Amino acid sequence: MAIDRAAVIGAGLMGSGIAAQIANAGVPVLLLDIVRDPNDRSGVAKGAIDKLLKADPAPLMSKAAAKLITPGNIEDDLAQLKDVDWIVEAVIEKLDVKQDLYRKIEPFRKKGSVVSSNTSTIPLQTLVKDEPESLQRDFVITHFFNPPRYMRLLEVLGGAKTRPEAVAAVSDFGDRRLGKAIIAAKDTPGFVANRIGVFWMQAAVNAALDLGLTVEEADAIMGRPIGAPKTGIFGLLDLVGLDLQPHVDKSMRQALKPDDAYQSVRRDFPLMQKMIDDGYTGRKGKGGFYRLQRNGAEKVKESIDLKTGEYHVSERARLESADAAKGGLRVLVTHKDKGGQYAWAVLSKLLSYAASLVPEISDDVANVDLAMRTGFNWKRGPFEMIDQLGATWFAEKIAAEKMAVPPLLKLAAEKGGFYRVESGRLQFLGTDGAYHDVKRAEGVLLLGDIKRAGKPILKNGSASLWDIGDGVACLEFHSKMNSIDPDTLDMVKKSVTHVGKGMKALVIHNEADNFSVGANIGLALFAANIAMWPMIEDLIGQGQAAYKAVKFAPFPVIGAPSGMALGGGCEILLHCAAVVAHAETYMGLVEVGVGLIPGWGGCKELLLRNQPGPKDPKGPMPPVAAAFETISLAKVAKSAAEAKELKLLRPSDGITMNRDRLLFDAKARALELLAAGYKAPEPQEMRLPGPTAKTALQLAVDGFRLQGKALPHDVTVSNALADVLSGGATDFTATVTEDQIQKLEKKAFMALLRTGPTLARMEHMLTTNKPLRN
């Protein structure tokens, strides 16, 4: 069945976030809640939509998506459910409230529509007990993680009477349209991710108290050193809300068997209860384990003392073990300082507990690891952590400490680990003692799998070229943060040449956190500081030549970005024949942040993108003004949808919601263009207004300077940009070629690089990772 319209009942933080993600997928969604104000009966849902538009980070990928959300209420608007294919219940976690709602919606919903609950604590069999057969057949649980836009995990499960088609419909929709990693969970307490995650949080709090760690010290270990987000454990509790924890704990205590390890590890935490009573419920309240206090105009971060309950100014934790963790998990957990002891105290319990839960919560370890990576943003799941420690070493160490060794862990210790690569295929250890291939869904193509199975066609220190089948190659950047350096540019040119000698198309893609943060400014700064101007000028020329080769290749070059695509990373995408972007792509020409302008064709390409269409204002100034605004303000699209609004992506460029499907979709787009008889574009000419436009733009910038909104060097950079975008000394009676614009880019770039303020801004960016604005 197709899901073309949806409804979410419950317009709280979670429900409205789910509605927003459905709207992000381009699907109309009805958002319903109770009537609180008789004068504005749908005011609760309307207010939730208003909050969606203002929230940061934004739940909506584009403000335009809000138009797909229709507010309503459960007293007047249930009849609209007749047009809905999927109804998501996201009301308070009280069984009687949920069941009362099911009875209300049943007479109105479309026959065969799926009804799901977002519950994280109530078993499905309990939810539908005594409900009519018609509802039980169509009922599933779809457990989203907060915030629904950004957290990829969606746990899906059906009951004994649920139609397989109902589970399949929401799973497919969640995967392809919402971009989720779908875990087929079992009807067990906490399902998969929360069963392990709640245990982790409890064990981590206990160990911090037992070992006398500060919240800063605990978070310094339970964050990046173990592969978790930098919030650590106490920061995470603040983020999700302290007041949620007693409810989760109560639910887990009641649902789990008396001999479950959670029952022995959980304990009351009087300080947390006092904090909740006093309104310190985390970020949504007055603060939590951390809080921000004002000291005049300055905000001061404070942390709570776990022994006294008093707040003090936060101090950076200084633990040798945290730095040593760069050497791996085993180095961390065997370190002698209290950070190492803390890591072992938590991970020894956590990882052995996870090993004891298969097959109770899931049939295979790969699903459990995927759930923790996508639900809690861990770099590695628990079984991947065990393999990093060494399954044999870990089993022997916990046995030596008189801890029970779960049967599955014993098996992994004998076999040599939970994962292996066999004949180029990633395999996981099953409960049957055999290794099984990690299977990918239809339409999923991962570069990691390609790399395991073969060797690159071409490779250097910054980039590689891979054969991904059907005559299509993939160019992968793999320098630090995928910054672009001479080796990268050399591989771009070599890749275009290689594909042109017998292959059909090229995709530019990688599976790192970010597509590319732009040019390697450290290299440029080093060269500038020793006055190696010819080297820098040559680098600019190399970039322009490489990107020009991409644009005018006789075959389609498809950009497939995800994460940040900034500066030079954005510029290469602007030169591609087409782009298929992951929905969470953050694009922008940000060079002005370091006192420069785009030098690899970004100015020229944005001018071309802003040439007037049939409905756009005509004349020489609109394209120049639009490009100037985007570049001078260093605008960064916070989604692929916003990138289209900024014309960094074309209307015809694709957006893929599920990152795992990105490479497959980009390859398909390349083959589609080939089938349509792809031909390289011809170089274009533009009529640009010249000095008149430059003067107008300079006047506008000078106005900002007089208002104190632009520093003197901002004016210098903006004037250089205005000169390039207006066409230099040309006038509107003459045409300007792409090459002429690129010469102006290069000249302006080099002139700005020779200035002291630009070098200072570059230095500041390298040391702080933030642009210097004062």
PDB file of C-alpha atoms in Angstrom, residues 119-347:
ATOM      1  CA  THR A 119       5.315   4.563  22.461  1.00  0.00           C
ATOM      2  CA  SER A 120       8.708   3.721  23.873  1.00  0.00           C
ATOM      3  CA  THR A 121       7.529   1.931  26.997  1.00  0.00           C
ATOM      4  CA  ILE A 122       4.158   0.183  26.522  1.00  0.00           C
ATOM      5  CA  PRO A 123       4.125  -3.264  24.834  1.00  0.00           C
ATOM      6  CA  LEU A 124       2.072  -3.560  21.659  1.00  0.00           C
ATOM      7  CA  GLN A 125       0.069  -6.472  23.003  1.00  0.00           C
ATOM      8  CA  THR A 126      -0.986  -4.292  25.939  1.00  0.00           C
ATOM      9  CA  LEU A 127      -1.949  -1.359  23.707  1.00  0.00           C
ATOM     10  CA  VAL A 128      -4.345  -3.379  21.533  1.00  0.00           C
ATOM     11  CA  LYS A 129      -5.739  -5.665  24.199  1.00  0.00           C
ATOM     12  CA  ASP A 130      -9.544  -5.673  23.942  1.00  0.00           C
ATOM     13  CA  GLU A 131      -9.396  -3.513  20.776  1.00  0.00           C
ATOM     14  CA  PRO A 132     -11.453  -4.660  17.736  1.00  0.00           C
ATOM     15  CA  GLU A 133      -9.914  -7.075  15.243  1.00  0.00           C
ATOM     16  CA  SER A 134     -10.038  -4.390  12.557  1.00  0.00           C
ATOM     17  CA  LEU A 135      -7.622  -2.209  14.549  1.00  0.00           C
ATOM     18  CA  GLN A 136      -5.359  -5.064  15.620  1.00  0.00           C
ATOM     19  CA  ARG A 137      -4.827  -6.063  11.980  1.00  0.00           C
ATOM     20  CA  ASP A 138      -3.686  -2.543  11.073  1.00  0.00           C
ATOM     21  CA  PHE A 139      -1.783  -1.681  14.251  1.00  0.00           C
ATOM     22  CA  VAL A 140       1.994  -1.328  14.567  1.00  0.00           C
ATOM     23  CA  ILE A 141       4.490   0.487  16.756  1.00  0.00           C
ATOM     24  CA  THR A 142       6.714   3.070  15.044  1.00  0.00           C
ATOM     25  CA  HIS A 143       9.162   4.306  17.637  1.00  0.00           C
ATOM     26  CA  PHE A 144      10.901   7.494  16.479  1.00  0.00           C
ATOM     27  CA  PHE A 145      13.865   9.028  18.251  1.00  0.00           C
ATOM     28  CA  ASN A 146      14.083  12.678  19.185  1.00  0.00           C
ATOM     29  CA  PRO A 147      14.519  14.936  17.271  1.00  0.00           C
ATOM     30  CA  PRO A 148      12.754  13.030  14.460  1.00  0.00           C
ATOM     31  CA  ARG A 149      14.430  15.000  11.660  1.00  0.00           C
ATOM     32  CA  TYR A 150      17.972  14.316  12.784  1.00  0.00           C
ATOM     33  CA  MET A 151      17.863  10.919  14.530  1.00  0.00           C
ATOM     34  CA  ARG A 152      17.855   8.199  11.888  1.00  0.00           C
ATOM     35  CA  LEU A 153      16.495   5.265  13.903  1.00  0.00           C
ATOM     36  CA  LEU A 154      12.906   4.070  13.498  1.00  0.00           C
ATOM     37  CA  GLU A 155      11.984   0.894  15.370  1.00  0.00           C
ATOM     38  CA  VAL A 156       9.019  -0.891  13.787  1.00  0.00           C
ATOM     39  CA  LEU A 157       7.121  -3.898  15.090  1.00  0.00           C
ATOM     40  CA  GLY A 158       3.803  -5.576  14.541  1.00  0.00           C
ATOM     41  CA  GLY A 159       1.676  -7.725  16.808  1.00  0.00           C
ATOM     42  CA  ALA A 160       0.418 -11.286  16.535  1.00  0.00           C
ATOM     43  CA  LYS A 161      -2.554 -10.174  14.425  1.00  0.00           C
ATOM     44  CA  THR A 162      -0.908  -7.323  12.487  1.00  0.00           C
ATOM     45  CA  ARG A 163      -1.044  -7.661   8.701  1.00  0.00           C
ATOM     46  CA  PRO A 164       2.467  -8.060   7.244  1.00  0.00           C
ATOM     47  CA  GLU A 165       1.479  -5.457   4.639  1.00  0.00           C
ATOM     48  CA  ALA A 166       0.958  -2.857   7.367  1.00  0.00           C
ATOM     49  CA  VAL A 167       4.456  -3.385   8.774  1.00  0.00           C
ATOM     50  CA  ALA A 168       5.936  -3.398   5.268  1.00  0.00           C
ATOM     51  CA  ALA A 169       4.147  -0.166   4.286  1.00  0.00           C
ATOM     52  CA  VAL A 170       5.385   1.948   7.205  1.00  0.00           C
ATOM     53  CA  SER A 171       8.857   0.365   7.042  1.00  0.00           C
ATOM     54  CA  ASP A 172       9.228   1.196   3.365  1.00  0.00           C
ATOM     55  CA  PHE A 173       7.845   4.710   3.859  1.00  0.00           C
ATOM     56  CA  GLY A 174      10.126   5.272   6.838  1.00  0.00           C
ATOM     57  CA  ASP A 175      13.133   4.078   4.866  1.00  0.00           C
ATOM     58  CA  ARG A 176      12.660   5.749   1.476  1.00  0.00           C
ATOM     59  CA  ARG A 177      10.571   8.808   2.308  1.00  0.00           C
ATOM     60  CA  LEU A 178      11.611   9.664   5.878  1.00  0.00           C
ATOM     61  CA  GLY A 179      15.248   8.563   5.550  1.00  0.00           C
ATOM     62  CA  LYS A 180      15.212   6.244   8.528  1.00  0.00           C
ATOM     63  CA  ALA A 181      17.246   3.197   9.428  1.00  0.00           C
ATOM     64  CA  ILE A 182      14.515   0.640  10.028  1.00  0.00           C
ATOM     65  CA  ILE A 183      14.982  -1.873  12.823  1.00  0.00           C
ATOM     66  CA  ALA A 184      12.503  -4.733  12.971  1.00  0.00           C
ATOM     67  CA  ALA A 185      12.155  -4.789  16.747  1.00  0.00           C
ATOM     68  CA  LYS A 186      10.536  -7.358  18.990  1.00  0.00           C
ATOM     69  CA  ASP A 187       7.806  -6.611  21.511  1.00  0.00           C
ATOM     70  CA  THR A 188      10.197  -6.469  24.445  1.00  0.00           C
ATOM     71  CA  PRO A 189      10.676  -3.703  27.035  1.00  0.00           C
ATOM     72  CA  GLY A 190      12.488  -0.695  25.574  1.00  0.00           C
ATOM     73  CA  PHE A 191      12.686  -2.495  22.212  1.00  0.00           C
ATOM     74  CA  VAL A 192      16.329  -2.381  21.003  1.00  0.00           C
ATOM     75  CA  ALA A 193      18.032   0.997  21.420  1.00  0.00           C
ATOM     76  CA  ASN A 194      16.388   2.110  24.659  1.00  0.00           C
ATOM     77  CA  ARG A 195      16.878  -1.294  26.272  1.00  0.00           C
ATOM     78  CA  ILE A 196      20.624  -0.829  25.914  1.00  0.00           C
ATOM     79  CA  GLY A 197      20.685   2.970  26.128  1.00  0.00           C
ATOM     80  CA  VAL A 198      18.769   3.173  29.419  1.00  0.00           C
ATOM     81  CA  PHE A 199      21.106   0.574  30.945  1.00  0.00           C
ATOM     82  CA  TRP A 200      24.091   2.614  29.723  1.00  0.00           C
ATOM     83  CA  MET A 201      22.824   5.813  31.305  1.00  0.00           C
ATOM     84  CA  GLN A 202      22.096   4.111  34.628  1.00  0.00           C
ATOM     85  CA  ALA A 203      25.467   2.337  34.712  1.00  0.00           C
ATOM     86  CA  ALA A 204      27.324   5.522  33.766  1.00  0.00           C
ATOM     87  CA  VAL A 205      25.652   7.614  36.484  1.00  0.00           C
ATOM     88  CA  ASN A 206      26.308   4.912  39.101  1.00  0.00           C
ATOM     89  CA  ALA A 207      29.974   4.590  38.212  1.00  0.00           C
ATOM     90  CA  ALA A 208      30.486   8.365  38.239  1.00  0.00           C
ATOM     91  CA  LEU A 209      29.067   8.523  41.768  1.00  0.00           C
ATOM     92  CA  ASP A 210      31.014   5.477  42.975  1.00  0.00           C
ATOM     93  CA  LEU A 211      34.344   6.708  41.599  1.00  0.00           C
ATOM     94  CA  GLY A 212      33.847  10.327  42.674  1.00  0.00           C
ATOM     95  CA  LEU A 213      33.982  11.859  39.181  1.00  0.00           C
ATOM     96  CA  THR A 214      32.701  15.328  38.414  1.00  0.00           C
ATOM     97  CA  VAL A 215      30.055  15.679  35.695  1.00  0.00           C
ATOM     98  CA  GLU A 216      32.718  17.239  33.460  1.00  0.00           C
ATOM     99  CA  GLU A 217      35.049  14.263  33.982  1.00  0.00           C
ATOM    100  CA  ALA A 218      32.310  11.716  33.389  1.00  0.00           C
ATOM    101  CA  ASP A 219      31.216  13.412  30.167  1.00  0.00           C
ATOM    102  CA  ALA A 220      34.815  13.751  28.987  1.00  0.00           C
ATOM    103  CA  ILE A 221      35.008   9.926  29.010  1.00  0.00           C
ATOM    104  CA  MET A 222      31.446   8.914  28.114  1.00  0.00           C
ATOM    105  CA  GLY A 223      31.533  11.137  25.032  1.00  0.00           C
ATOM    106  CA  ARG A 224      33.941  11.042  22.124  1.00  0.00           C
ATOM    107  CA  PRO A 225      36.537   8.716  23.735  1.00  0.00           C
ATOM    108  CA  ILE A 226      34.053   5.827  23.634  1.00  0.00           C
ATOM    109  CA  GLY A 227      32.522   6.963  20.332  1.00  0.00           C
ATOM    110  CA  ALA A 228      29.402   8.626  21.785  1.00  0.00           C
ATOM    111  CA  PRO A 229      28.325  12.248  21.120  1.00  0.00           C
ATOM    112  CA  LYS A 230      30.314  14.910  22.992  1.00  0.00           C
ATOM    113  CA  THR A 231      27.365  15.532  25.347  1.00  0.00           C
ATOM    114  CA  GLY A 232      28.529  12.498  27.299  1.00  0.00           C
ATOM    115  CA  ILE A 233      26.115  11.077  29.862  1.00  0.00           C
ATOM    116  CA  PHE A 234      25.069  14.017  32.030  1.00  0.00           C
ATOM    117  CA  GLY A 235      24.839  16.308  29.028  1.00  0.00           C
ATOM    118  CA  LEU A 236      22.608  13.694  27.378  1.00  0.00           C
ATOM    119  CA  LEU A 237      20.331  13.546  30.420  1.00  0.00           C
ATOM    120  CA  ASP A 238      20.008  17.332  30.250  1.00  0.00           C
ATOM    121  CA  LEU A 239      19.174  17.093  26.569  1.00  0.00           C
ATOM    122  CA  VAL A 240      16.418  14.479  26.826  1.00  0.00           C
ATOM    123  CA  GLY A 241      14.998  15.868  30.076  1.00  0.00           C
ATOM    124  CA  LEU A 242      15.624  14.710  33.628  1.00  0.00           C
ATOM    125  CA  ASP A 243      11.897  14.439  34.331  1.00  0.00           C
ATOM    126  CA  LEU A 244      11.586  11.673  31.737  1.00  0.00           C
ATOM    127  CA  GLN A 245      14.000   9.367  33.544  1.00  0.00           C
ATOM    128  CA  PRO A 246      11.811   8.350  36.541  1.00  0.00           C
ATOM    129  CA  HIS A 247       9.027   7.347  34.136  1.00  0.00           C
ATOM    130  CA  VAL A 248      11.409   5.322  31.973  1.00  0.00           C
ATOM    131  CA  ASP A 249      12.942   3.686  35.039  1.00  0.00           C
ATOM    132  CA  LYS A 250       9.530   2.770  36.453  1.00  0.00           C
ATOM    133  CA  SER A 251       8.435   1.290  33.147  1.00  0.00           C
ATOM    134  CA  MET A 252      11.614  -0.761  32.790  1.00  0.00           C
ATOM    135  CA  ARG A 253      11.466  -2.005  36.383  1.00  0.00           C
ATOM    136  CA  GLN A 254       7.890  -3.147  35.953  1.00  0.00           C
ATOM    137  CA  ALA A 255       8.372  -4.721  32.539  1.00  0.00           C
ATOM    138  CA  LEU A 256      11.701  -6.518  32.965  1.00  0.00           C
ATOM    139  CA  LYS A 257      12.116  -9.862  34.679  1.00  0.00           C
ATOM    140  CA  PRO A 258      13.528  -9.863  38.217  1.00  0.00           C
ATOM    141  CA  ASP A 259      16.761 -11.498  37.047  1.00  0.00           C
ATOM    142  CA  ASP A 260      17.437  -8.935  34.299  1.00  0.00           C
ATOM    143  CA  ALA A 261      20.743  -7.126  34.858  1.00  0.00           C
ATOM    144  CA  TYR A 262      18.964  -3.772  34.757  1.00  0.00           C
ATOM    145  CA  GLN A 263      17.184  -4.599  38.019  1.00  0.00           C
ATOM    146  CA  SER A 264      20.505  -4.936  39.816  1.00  0.00           C
ATOM    147  CA  VAL A 265      22.226  -1.943  38.229  1.00  0.00           C
ATOM    148  CA  ARG A 266      19.419   0.595  38.672  1.00  0.00           C
ATOM    149  CA  ARG A 267      19.239   2.634  41.863  1.00  0.00           C
ATOM    150  CA  ASP A 268      17.518   5.735  43.129  1.00  0.00           C
ATOM    151  CA  PHE A 269      19.308   9.038  42.618  1.00  0.00           C
ATOM    152  CA  PRO A 270      18.004  11.503  45.253  1.00  0.00           C
ATOM    153  CA  LEU A 271      19.880  14.482  43.769  1.00  0.00           C
ATOM    154  CA  MET A 272      18.158  14.010  40.412  1.00  0.00           C
ATOM    155  CA  GLN A 273      14.739  13.874  42.042  1.00  0.00           C
ATOM    156  CA  LYS A 274      15.492  17.080  43.962  1.00  0.00           C
ATOM    157  CA  MET A 275      16.598  18.761  40.731  1.00  0.00           C
ATOM    158  CA  ILE A 276      13.348  17.748  39.048  1.00  0.00           C
ATOM    159  CA  ASP A 277      11.298  19.019  41.992  1.00  0.00           C
ATOM    160  CA  ASP A 278      13.157  22.347  41.838  1.00  0.00           C
ATOM    161  CA  GLY A 279      12.519  22.766  38.100  1.00  0.00           C
ATOM    162  CA  TYR A 280      16.004  21.745  36.976  1.00  0.00           C
ATOM    163  CA  THR A 281      14.778  19.339  34.320  1.00  0.00           C
ATOM    164  CA  GLY A 282      17.556  19.947  31.781  1.00  0.00           C
ATOM    165  CA  ARG A 283      17.763  22.229  28.793  1.00  0.00           C
ATOM    166  CA  LYS A 284      13.998  22.637  28.623  1.00  0.00           C
ATOM    167  CA  GLY A 285      13.928  23.819  32.254  1.00  0.00           C
ATOM    168  CA  LYS A 286      16.142  26.080  34.340  1.00  0.00           C
ATOM    169  CA  GLY A 287      19.096  23.860  33.614  1.00  0.00           C
ATOM    170  CA  GLY A 288      20.148  20.423  34.751  1.00  0.00           C
ATOM    171  CA  PHE A 289      23.546  18.983  35.502  1.00  0.00           C
ATOM    172  CA  TYR A 290      24.730  21.989  33.513  1.00  0.00           C
ATOM    173  CA  ARG A 291      23.178  25.440  33.457  1.00  0.00           C
ATOM    174  CA  LEU A 292      23.913  28.831  31.912  1.00  0.00           C
ATOM    175  CA  GLN A 293      23.998  31.830  34.269  1.00  0.00           C
ATOM    176  CA  ARG A 294      24.241  35.448  33.205  1.00  0.00           C
ATOM    177  CA  ASN A 295      27.124  37.549  34.447  1.00  0.00           C
ATOM    178  CA  GLY A 296      26.227  40.885  32.924  1.00  0.00           C
ATOM    179  CA  ALA A 297      26.173  40.430  29.173  1.00  0.00           C
ATOM    180  CA  GLU A 298      28.192  37.231  29.433  1.00  0.00           C
ATOM    181  CA  LYS A 299      26.773  33.727  29.860  1.00  0.00           C
ATOM    182  CA  VAL A 300      28.671  31.475  32.233  1.00  0.00           C
ATOM    183  CA  LYS A 301      28.364  27.686  32.077  1.00  0.00           C
ATOM    184  CA  GLU A 302      28.031  26.028  35.459  1.00  0.00           C
ATOM    185  CA  SER A 303      28.008  22.384  36.552  1.00  0.00           C
ATOM    186  CA  ILE A 304      26.451  20.727  39.557  1.00  0.00           C
ATOM    187  CA  ASP A 305      28.498  19.040  42.274  1.00  0.00           C
ATOM    188  CA  LEU A 306      27.197  15.449  42.435  1.00  0.00           C
ATOM    189  CA  LYS A 307      27.934  15.273  46.181  1.00  0.00           C
ATOM    190  CA  THR A 308      26.658  18.624  47.454  1.00  0.00           C
ATOM    191  CA  GLY A 309      24.148  19.638  44.774  1.00  0.00           C
ATOM    192  CA  GLU A 310      25.794  23.062  44.541  1.00  0.00           C
ATOM    193  CA  TYR A 311      26.685  24.670  41.194  1.00  0.00           C
ATOM    194  CA  HIS A 312      30.162  25.883  40.256  1.00  0.00           C
ATOM    195  CA  VAL A 313      31.737  27.337  37.128  1.00  0.00           C
ATOM    196  CA  SER A 314      32.387  24.496  34.704  1.00  0.00           C
ATOM    197  CA  GLU A 315      35.994  23.481  34.317  1.00  0.00           C
ATOM    198  CA  ARG A 316      37.516  21.491  31.499  1.00  0.00           C
ATOM    199  CA  ALA A 317      38.228  17.935  32.612  1.00  0.00           C
ATOM    200  CA  ARG A 318      41.898  17.015  32.467  1.00  0.00           C
ATOM    201  CA  LEU A 319      42.224  13.257  32.213  1.00  0.00           C
ATOM    202  CA  GLU A 320      45.145  11.515  30.538  1.00  0.00           C
ATOM    203  CA  SER A 321      42.849   8.621  29.631  1.00  0.00           C
ATOM    204  CA  ALA A 322      40.653  10.860  27.492  1.00  0.00           C
ATOM    205  CA  ASP A 323      43.632  11.759  25.318  1.00  0.00           C
ATOM    206  CA  ALA A 324      44.960   8.209  25.357  1.00  0.00           C
ATOM    207  CA  ALA A 325      41.637   6.986  23.931  1.00  0.00           C
ATOM    208  CA  LYS A 326      42.878   8.054  20.493  1.00  0.00           C
ATOM    209  CA  GLY A 327      44.791   4.788  20.618  1.00  0.00           C
ATOM    210  CA  GLY A 328      41.577   2.769  20.841  1.00  0.00           C
ATOM    211  CA  LEU A 329      39.083   1.493  23.384  1.00  0.00           C
ATOM    212  CA  ARG A 330      41.444  -1.007  24.966  1.00  0.00           C
ATOM    213  CA  VAL A 331      43.960   1.746  25.668  1.00  0.00           C
ATOM    214  CA  LEU A 332      41.161   3.725  27.319  1.00  0.00           C
ATOM    215  CA  VAL A 333      39.723   0.985  29.547  1.00  0.00           C
ATOM    216  CA  THR A 334      43.163  -0.203  30.693  1.00  0.00           C
ATOM    217  CA  HIS A 335      44.414   3.273  31.590  1.00  0.00           C
ATOM    218  CA  LYS A 336      45.232   3.591  35.279  1.00  0.00           C
ATOM    219  CA  ASP A 337      43.684   6.991  35.966  1.00  0.00           C
ATOM    220  CA  LYS A 338      40.115   7.379  37.183  1.00  0.00           C
ATOM    221  CA  GLY A 339      38.887   8.068  33.644  1.00  0.00           C
ATOM    222  CA  GLY A 340      40.144   4.664  32.520  1.00  0.00           C
ATOM    223  CA  GLN A 341      38.633   3.009  35.584  1.00  0.00           C
ATOM    224  CA  TYR A 342      35.345   4.765  34.854  1.00  0.00           C
ATOM    225  CA  ALA A 343      35.345   3.658  31.204  1.00  0.00           C
ATOM    226  CA  TRP A 344      35.902   0.024  32.216  1.00  0.00           C
ATOM    227  CA  ALA A 345      33.320   0.137  35.001  1.00  0.00           C
ATOM    228  CA  VAL A 346      30.673   1.256  32.502  1.00  0.00           C
ATOM    229  CA  LEU A 347      31.663  -0.611  29.340  1.00  0.00           C
TER     230      LEU A 347
END
